mmCIF file of C-alpha atoms in Angstrom:
data_model
loop_
_atom_site.group_PDB
_atom_site.id
_atom_site.type_symbol
_atom_site.label_atom_id
_atom_site.label_comp_id
_atom_site.label_asym_id
_atom_site.label_seq_id
_atom_site.Cartn_x
_atom_site.Cartn_y
_atom_site.Cartn_z
ATOM 1 C CA MET A 1 143.088 19.513 162.814
ATOM 2 C CA LYS A 2 141.032 20.491 165.799
ATOM 3 C CA SER A 3 143.739 22.774 167.254
ATOM 4 C CA GLU A 4 144.037 24.525 163.872
ATOM 5 C CA HIS A 5 140.303 25.482 163.978
ATOM 6 C CA ILE A 6 140.633 26.663 167.566
ATOM 7 C CA TYR A 7 143.646 28.849 166.588
ATOM 8 C CA LYS A 8 141.723 30.390 163.715
ATOM 9 C CA LEU A 9 138.640 31.005 165.825
ATOM 10 C CA LEU A 10 140.791 32.579 168.571
ATOM 11 C CA LEU A 11 142.518 34.803 166.046
ATOM 12 C CA LEU A 12 139.300 35.947 164.439
ATOM 13 C CA THR A 13 137.773 36.613 167.867
ATOM 14 C CA LEU A 14 140.784 38.728 168.825
ATOM 15 C CA ILE A 15 140.710 40.732 165.606
ATOM 16 C CA PHE A 16 136.925 41.346 165.546
ATOM 17 C CA SER A 17 136.747 42.034 169.271
ATOM 18 C CA SER A 18 139.352 44.842 168.979
ATOM 19 C CA SER A 19 137.530 48.077 168.611
ATOM 20 C CA CYS A 20 138.517 50.397 165.876
ATOM 21 C CA ILE A 21 138.583 54.149 165.914
ATOM 22 C CA SER A 22 135.616 55.572 164.045
ATOM 23 C CA THR A 23 135.041 59.203 162.863
ATOM 24 C CA LYS A 24 131.835 59.199 164.842
ATOM 25 C CA LYS A 25 133.662 58.249 168.053
ATOM 26 C CA LEU A 26 136.136 61.114 167.536
ATOM 27 C CA ILE A 27 133.233 63.582 166.817
ATOM 28 C CA ARG A 28 131.455 62.465 170.026
ATOM 29 C CA ASN A 29 134.587 63.152 172.038
ATOM 30 C CA SER A 30 135.096 66.675 170.621
ATOM 31 C CA SER A 31 134.146 69.445 173.055
ATOM 32 C CA THR A 32 134.188 72.196 170.400
ATOM 33 C CA GLU A 33 131.296 72.896 168.075
ATOM 34 C CA VAL A 34 132.541 73.057 164.480
ATOM 35 C CA SER A 35 131.002 74.871 161.587
ATOM 36 C CA GLU A 36 129.658 73.209 158.488
ATOM 37 C CA PHE A 37 132.506 71.728 156.445
ATOM 38 C CA SER A 38 133.703 73.941 153.624
ATOM 39 C CA GLU A 39 136.824 73.686 151.467
ATOM 40 C CA ASP A 40 137.158 77.493 151.687
ATOM 41 C CA ASN A 41 137.087 77.392 155.545
ATOM 42 C CA LEU A 42 139.644 74.525 155.763
ATOM 43 C CA ASN A 43 142.147 75.873 153.201
ATOM 44 C CA GLY A 44 144.523 78.362 154.744
ATOM 45 C CA ILE A 45 147.660 78.897 156.820
ATOM 46 C CA TYR A 46 147.583 77.922 160.490
ATOM 47 C CA SER A 47 149.878 78.476 163.436
ATOM 48 C CA ASN A 48 151.989 75.422 164.154
ATOM 49 C CA ARG A 49 151.526 76.070 167.927
ATOM 50 C CA ASN A 50 148.788 74.399 169.877
ATOM 51 C CA LYS A 51 146.398 77.117 171.072
ATOM 52 C CA THR A 52 144.770 75.093 173.848
ATOM 53 C CA SER A 53 147.841 73.714 175.634
ATOM 54 C CA GLU A 54 151.556 73.249 175.588
ATOM 55 C CA GLY A 55 151.639 70.073 173.667
ATOM 56 C CA ASN A 56 152.334 68.690 170.223
ATOM 57 C CA ASN A 57 152.430 71.117 167.351
ATOM 58 C CA LEU A 58 150.244 70.761 164.249
ATOM 59 C CA TRP A 59 152.988 69.456 161.967
ATOM 60 C CA PHE A 60 153.950 66.710 164.422
ATOM 61 C CA ILE A 61 150.367 65.574 164.878
ATOM 62 C CA LEU A 62 149.793 65.328 161.111
ATOM 63 C CA THR A 63 153.129 63.825 160.056
ATOM 64 C CA LYS A 64 154.907 62.564 163.252
ATOM 65 C CA HIS A 65 157.991 64.571 162.229
ATOM 66 C CA LYS A 66 159.350 67.031 164.763
ATOM 67 C CA GLU A 67 159.716 70.682 163.604
ATOM 68 C CA SER A 68 160.143 74.141 164.984
ATOM 69 C CA ASP A 69 157.115 75.921 166.395
ATOM 70 C CA HIS A 70 158.227 79.035 164.573
ATOM 71 C CA SER A 71 156.979 77.606 161.280
ATOM 72 C CA ASN A 72 153.389 77.636 160.000
ATOM 73 C CA VAL A 73 151.358 74.961 158.209
ATOM 74 C CA LYS A 74 149.436 75.568 155.002
ATOM 75 C CA ILE A 75 146.460 73.276 154.449
ATOM 76 C CA THR A 76 144.933 72.834 151.004
ATOM 77 C CA LEU A 77 142.160 70.317 150.085
ATOM 78 C CA LEU A 78 143.299 69.197 146.529
ATOM 79 C CA LYS A 79 140.486 66.793 145.835
ATOM 80 C CA GLU A 80 137.761 65.375 148.017
ATOM 81 C CA GLN A 81 140.140 62.722 149.143
ATOM 82 C CA ILE A 82 143.603 64.428 149.328
ATOM 83 C CA LEU A 83 144.710 67.003 151.860
ATOM 84 C CA ASN A 84 147.984 68.743 150.951
ATOM 85 C CA ILE A 85 149.985 70.077 153.933
ATOM 86 C CA LYS A 86 153.053 72.285 153.690
ATOM 87 C CA LEU A 87 155.411 73.322 156.469
ATOM 88 C CA ILE A 88 156.331 76.957 155.720
ATOM 89 C CA ASN A 89 158.647 79.441 157.187
ATOM 90 C CA GLN A 90 157.874 82.925 155.857
ATOM 91 C CA ASP A 91 157.394 82.166 152.095
ATOM 92 C CA SER A 92 159.640 79.058 151.746
ATOM 93 C CA VAL A 93 158.319 75.533 151.839
ATOM 94 C CA LEU A 94 160.363 73.293 154.175
ATOM 95 C CA GLU A 95 158.333 70.036 153.783
ATOM 96 C CA GLU A 96 155.179 68.853 152.010
ATOM 97 C CA TYR A 97 152.954 65.890 152.274
ATOM 98 C CA ASN A 98 149.630 64.639 150.764
ATOM 99 C CA LEU A 99 147.332 62.850 153.258
ATOM 100 C CA PRO A 100 144.593 60.685 151.909
ATOM 101 C CA GLY A 101 141.213 60.876 153.662
ATOM 102 C CA LYS A 102 137.493 61.470 153.250
ATOM 103 C CA ILE A 103 135.136 64.312 153.850
ATOM 104 C CA LYS A 104 132.763 63.117 156.608
ATOM 105 C CA LYS A 105 130.582 66.129 157.468
ATOM 106 C CA PRO A 106 131.574 68.367 159.258
ATOM 107 C CA TYR A 107 135.198 67.042 159.282
ATOM 108 C CA PHE A 108 137.977 65.790 156.971
ATOM 109 C CA SER A 109 138.947 62.298 158.289
ATOM 110 C CA ILE A 110 142.416 60.868 157.946
ATOM 111 C CA ASP A 111 143.258 57.177 158.679
ATOM 112 C CA ARG A 112 146.938 56.630 159.495
ATOM 113 C CA ASP A 113 149.321 54.140 160.949
ATOM 114 C CA LEU A 114 147.196 51.068 160.558
ATOM 115 C CA LYS A 115 149.355 48.058 161.377
ATOM 116 C CA LEU A 116 148.216 44.471 162.075
ATOM 117 C CA ILE A 117 150.547 41.441 162.722
ATOM 118 C CA PRO A 118 148.202 38.585 163.650
ATOM 119 C CA PHE A 119 150.249 35.588 164.860
ATOM 120 C CA TYR A 120 148.317 35.191 168.127
ATOM 121 C CA PRO A 121 149.156 33.613 170.646
ATOM 122 C CA ILE A 122 152.881 33.851 169.708
ATOM 123 C CA TYR A 123 152.980 37.467 168.541
ATOM 124 C CA TYR A 124 150.230 39.907 167.882
ATOM 125 C CA ILE A 125 150.335 43.727 167.297
ATOM 126 C CA ARG A 126 147.658 46.163 166.244
ATOM 127 C CA ASN A 127 148.155 49.895 165.961
ATOM 128 C CA GLU A 128 145.666 52.369 164.590
ATOM 129 C CA GLN A 129 145.366 56.173 164.457
ATOM 130 C CA LYS A 130 142.737 58.419 163.072
ATOM 131 C CA THR A 131 142.609 62.260 162.811
ATOM 132 C CA ILE A 132 139.803 64.518 161.947
ATOM 133 C CA LEU A 133 139.991 68.225 161.039
ATOM 134 C CA GLY A 134 137.353 70.907 160.979
ATOM 135 C CA ASN A 135 136.903 74.634 161.724
ATOM 136 C CA ASP A 136 135.199 76.370 164.589
ATOM 137 C CA LYS A 137 133.020 79.401 164.089
ATOM 138 C CA ASP A 138 136.076 81.755 164.269
ATOM 139 C CA GLY A 139 137.935 79.766 161.525
ATOM 140 C CA ASN A 140 140.381 78.164 163.806
ATOM 141 C CA LEU A 141 141.403 74.526 163.063
ATOM 142 C CA ILE A 142 139.920 71.932 165.414
ATOM 143 C CA LEU A 143 141.833 68.729 165.251
ATOM 144 C CA VAL A 144 140.808 65.532 167.116
ATOM 145 C CA ASP A 145 143.367 62.739 167.177
ATOM 146 C CA GLY A 146 142.638 59.217 168.414
ATOM 147 C CA PHE A 147 144.933 56.190 168.728
ATOM 148 C CA GLU A 148 144.746 52.610 169.855
ATOM 149 C CA SER A 149 147.708 50.256 170.308
ATOM 150 C CA GLU A 150 147.699 46.675 171.534
ATOM 151 C CA GLY A 151 150.010 43.717 171.567
ATOM 152 C CA ALA A 152 150.534 40.258 172.867
ATOM 153 C CA ILE A 153 153.367 37.758 173.198
ATOM 154 C CA LEU A 154 152.691 34.272 174.354
ATOM 155 C CA PHE A 155 149.229 35.093 175.891
ATOM 156 C CA LEU A 156 150.601 38.136 177.805
ATOM 157 C CA GLY A 157 149.171 41.370 176.426
ATOM 158 C CA ASN A 158 148.692 45.027 176.957
ATOM 159 C CA GLY A 159 147.187 48.047 175.260
ATOM 160 C CA ASN A 160 146.885 51.795 175.220
ATOM 161 C CA HIS A 161 144.393 54.197 173.733
ATOM 162 C CA GLY A 162 143.576 57.818 173.836
ATOM 163 C CA ILE A 163 141.638 60.707 172.164
ATOM 164 C CA TYR A 164 142.938 64.268 172.211
ATOM 165 C CA GLU A 165 141.533 67.595 170.920
ATOM 166 C CA TYR A 166 143.685 70.481 169.709
ATOM 167 C CA LYS A 167 142.959 74.007 168.519
ATOM 168 C CA PHE A 168 145.234 75.858 166.025
ATOM 169 C CA GLU A 169 144.841 79.518 165.128
ATOM 170 C CA LYS A 170 144.106 80.407 161.525
ATOM 171 C CA ILE A 171 146.553 83.072 160.345
ATOM 172 C CA LYS A 172 145.209 83.723 156.888
ATOM 173 C CA ASN A 173 143.471 82.122 153.886
#
C-alpha cells in the first residue's frame, strides 16, 4: 500500500512539475510589436512563404501537412473561438480546417497536439504545442509557435522544447 502512494505522489509531481506553454510565455518571446487585435486585421489572404527565413510555410505550421509554397492561406475568424483556414491556389480551395482557440489580446491563441501518457516510471510521454497569431502594424501575420516534448522509459528520460516566431506577408483582405 505504501508503494502505491509513493507511485501516485511521484506521478503527480512529474505531471505538475512539467511546465506548460502559456500564451503569456509566447508573447514575451515575440520580438515583433503587434497591433491591437481586430477580426478585420486578422481576416485575409496571406503568403504561404515565411517572410523572415527559409523555414516552415504557414500551412505546415498550422496543420502539420506539407504543401506547396506556391499556394496561399486564407484566414477567417468565424466565431470568437473558431479560426477557419483554407489553402488556396488562385481561386480554388485545396484544403480547409477549423482550428479551435481563444482571443487573448492582442493574439488569437490555438492549443494543439496535447498528449499525455502517464505510466511513470514504466512509460511516460507528454507533448504540447501552442500557436498564437496576430498582425504587425503593416498588416502582416505574426505567428509565434511553441512546443514542449518529454518522455521517460524505466526512469530514463529526455525532452525538447522551443519557441519560434514567423512573419507572413498579407496579400489582400
